[in-house]
């Protein structure tokens, strides 16, 4: 069974919503902390997080965490 991806938030600037990678064989997603305030970045981040294998509940949790 594949491992659940790790999600972290970082300041990625005004044009990068999120990116995904593999670190030591484990999927990792980095979401822009500005995605909590920008609808455009939020939509782009959702697409990236879906691509790494997160389900809708985990994506909503990640975006909610960024808004805090």
PDB file of C-alpha atoms in Angstrom:
ATOM      1  CA  UNK A   1       0.000   0.000   0.000  1.00  0.00           C
ATOM      2  CA  UNK A   2       1.451   3.402  -0.954  1.00  0.00           C
ATOM      3  CA  UNK A   3       2.314   5.816   1.816  1.00  0.00           C
ATOM      4  CA  UNK A   4       0.117   8.844   2.434  1.00  0.00           C
ATOM      5  CA  UNK A   5       1.747  11.945   0.918  1.00  0.00           C
ATOM      6  CA  UNK A   6       3.256  14.526   3.245  1.00  0.00           C
ATOM      7  CA  UNK A   7       1.998  18.091   2.781  1.00  0.00           C
ATOM      8  CA  UNK A   8       3.924  21.154   3.908  1.00  0.00           C
ATOM      9  CA  UNK A   9       3.279  24.875   3.404  1.00  0.00           C
ATOM     10  CA  UNK A  10       5.863  27.394   2.282  1.00  0.00           C
ATOM     11  CA  UNK A  11       6.029  30.852   0.760  1.00  0.00           C
ATOM     12  CA  UNK A  12       6.391  30.046  -2.944  1.00  0.00           C
ATOM     13  CA  UNK A  13       5.817  33.527  -4.307  1.00  0.00           C
ATOM     14  CA  UNK A  14       2.837  34.988  -6.153  1.00  0.00           C
ATOM     15  CA  UNK A  15       2.773  32.590  -9.129  1.00  0.00           C
ATOM     16  CA  UNK A  16       3.505  29.090  -7.817  1.00  0.00           C
ATOM     17  CA  UNK A  17       0.512  27.373  -6.199  1.00  0.00           C
ATOM     18  CA  UNK A  18       2.104  24.074  -5.268  1.00  0.00           C
ATOM     19  CA  UNK A  19       4.539  21.448  -6.417  1.00  0.00           C
ATOM     20  CA  UNK A  20       4.962  17.765  -5.806  1.00  0.00           C
ATOM     21  CA  UNK A  21       7.992  15.539  -5.542  1.00  0.00           C
ATOM     22  CA  UNK A  22       9.238  12.251  -4.155  1.00  0.00           C
ATOM     23  CA  UNK A  23      11.593  12.317  -1.193  1.00  0.00           C
ATOM     24  CA  UNK A  24      13.182   8.995  -0.270  1.00  0.00           C
ATOM     25  CA  UNK A  25      10.430   7.226  -2.208  1.00  0.00           C
ATOM     26  CA  UNK A  26       7.623   9.050  -0.397  1.00  0.00           C
ATOM     27  CA  UNK A  27       5.331  11.534  -2.203  1.00  0.00           C
ATOM     28  CA  UNK A  28       5.574  15.098  -0.882  1.00  0.00           C
ATOM     29  CA  UNK A  29       3.446  18.135  -1.742  1.00  0.00           C
ATOM     30  CA  UNK A  30       4.437  21.713  -0.985  1.00  0.00           C
ATOM     31  CA  UNK A  31       1.536  24.167  -1.020  1.00  0.00           C
ATOM     32  CA  UNK A  32       1.917  27.922  -1.207  1.00  0.00           C
ATOM     33  CA  UNK A  33       0.857  29.578   2.030  1.00  0.00           C
ATOM     34  CA  UNK A  34      -0.841  32.271  -0.091  1.00  0.00           C
ATOM     35  CA  UNK A  35      -3.281  29.646  -1.444  1.00  0.00           C
ATOM     36  CA  UNK A  36      -5.407  30.218   1.640  1.00  0.00           C
ATOM     37  CA  UNK A  37      -6.108  33.773   0.477  1.00  0.00           C
ATOM     38  CA  UNK A  38      -6.071  33.501  -3.324  1.00  0.00           C
ATOM     39  CA  UNK A  39      -8.835  31.579  -5.131  1.00  0.00           C
ATOM     40  CA  UNK A  40      -6.670  31.210  -8.249  1.00  0.00           C
ATOM     41  CA  UNK A  41      -3.740  29.714  -6.319  1.00  0.00           C
ATOM     42  CA  UNK A  42      -6.146  27.542  -4.315  1.00  0.00           C
ATOM     43  CA  UNK A  43      -7.609  25.989  -7.494  1.00  0.00           C
ATOM     44  CA  UNK A  44      -4.153  25.359  -8.915  1.00  0.00           C
ATOM     45  CA  UNK A  45      -3.007  23.837  -5.619  1.00  0.00           C
ATOM     46  CA  UNK A  46      -5.989  21.469  -5.601  1.00  0.00           C
ATOM     47  CA  UNK A  47      -4.988  20.198  -9.046  1.00  0.00           C
ATOM     48  CA  UNK A  48      -1.402  19.599  -7.881  1.00  0.00           C
ATOM     49  CA  UNK A  49      -2.527  17.831  -4.699  1.00  0.00           C
ATOM     50  CA  UNK A  50      -4.910  15.601  -6.650  1.00  0.00           C
ATOM     51  CA  UNK A  51      -1.995  14.716  -8.897  1.00  0.00           C
ATOM     52  CA  UNK A  52       0.101  13.507  -5.970  1.00  0.00           C
ATOM     53  CA  UNK A  53      -2.717  11.272  -4.762  1.00  0.00           C
ATOM     54  CA  UNK A  54      -4.438  13.168  -1.956  1.00  0.00           C
ATOM     55  CA  UNK A  55      -8.150  12.628  -1.623  1.00  0.00           C
ATOM     56  CA  UNK A  56     -10.641  15.478  -1.272  1.00  0.00           C
ATOM     57  CA  UNK A  57     -10.717  15.318   2.529  1.00  0.00           C
ATOM     58  CA  UNK A  58      -6.948  15.579   2.840  1.00  0.00           C
ATOM     59  CA  UNK A  59      -6.860  18.443   0.341  1.00  0.00           C
ATOM     60  CA  UNK A  60      -9.494  20.382   2.260  1.00  0.00           C
ATOM     61  CA  UNK A  61      -7.555  19.763   5.465  1.00  0.00           C
ATOM     62  CA  UNK A  62      -4.330  21.009   3.878  1.00  0.00           C
ATOM     63  CA  UNK A  63      -5.995  24.146   2.525  1.00  0.00           C
ATOM     64  CA  UNK A  64      -7.733  24.786   5.840  1.00  0.00           C
ATOM     65  CA  UNK A  65      -4.409  24.486   7.623  1.00  0.00           C
ATOM     66  CA  UNK A  66      -2.877  27.076   5.303  1.00  0.00           C
ATOM     67  CA  UNK A  67      -5.665  29.547   6.128  1.00  0.00           C
ATOM     68  CA  UNK A  68      -4.826  29.598   9.853  1.00  0.00           C
TER      69      UNK A  68
END
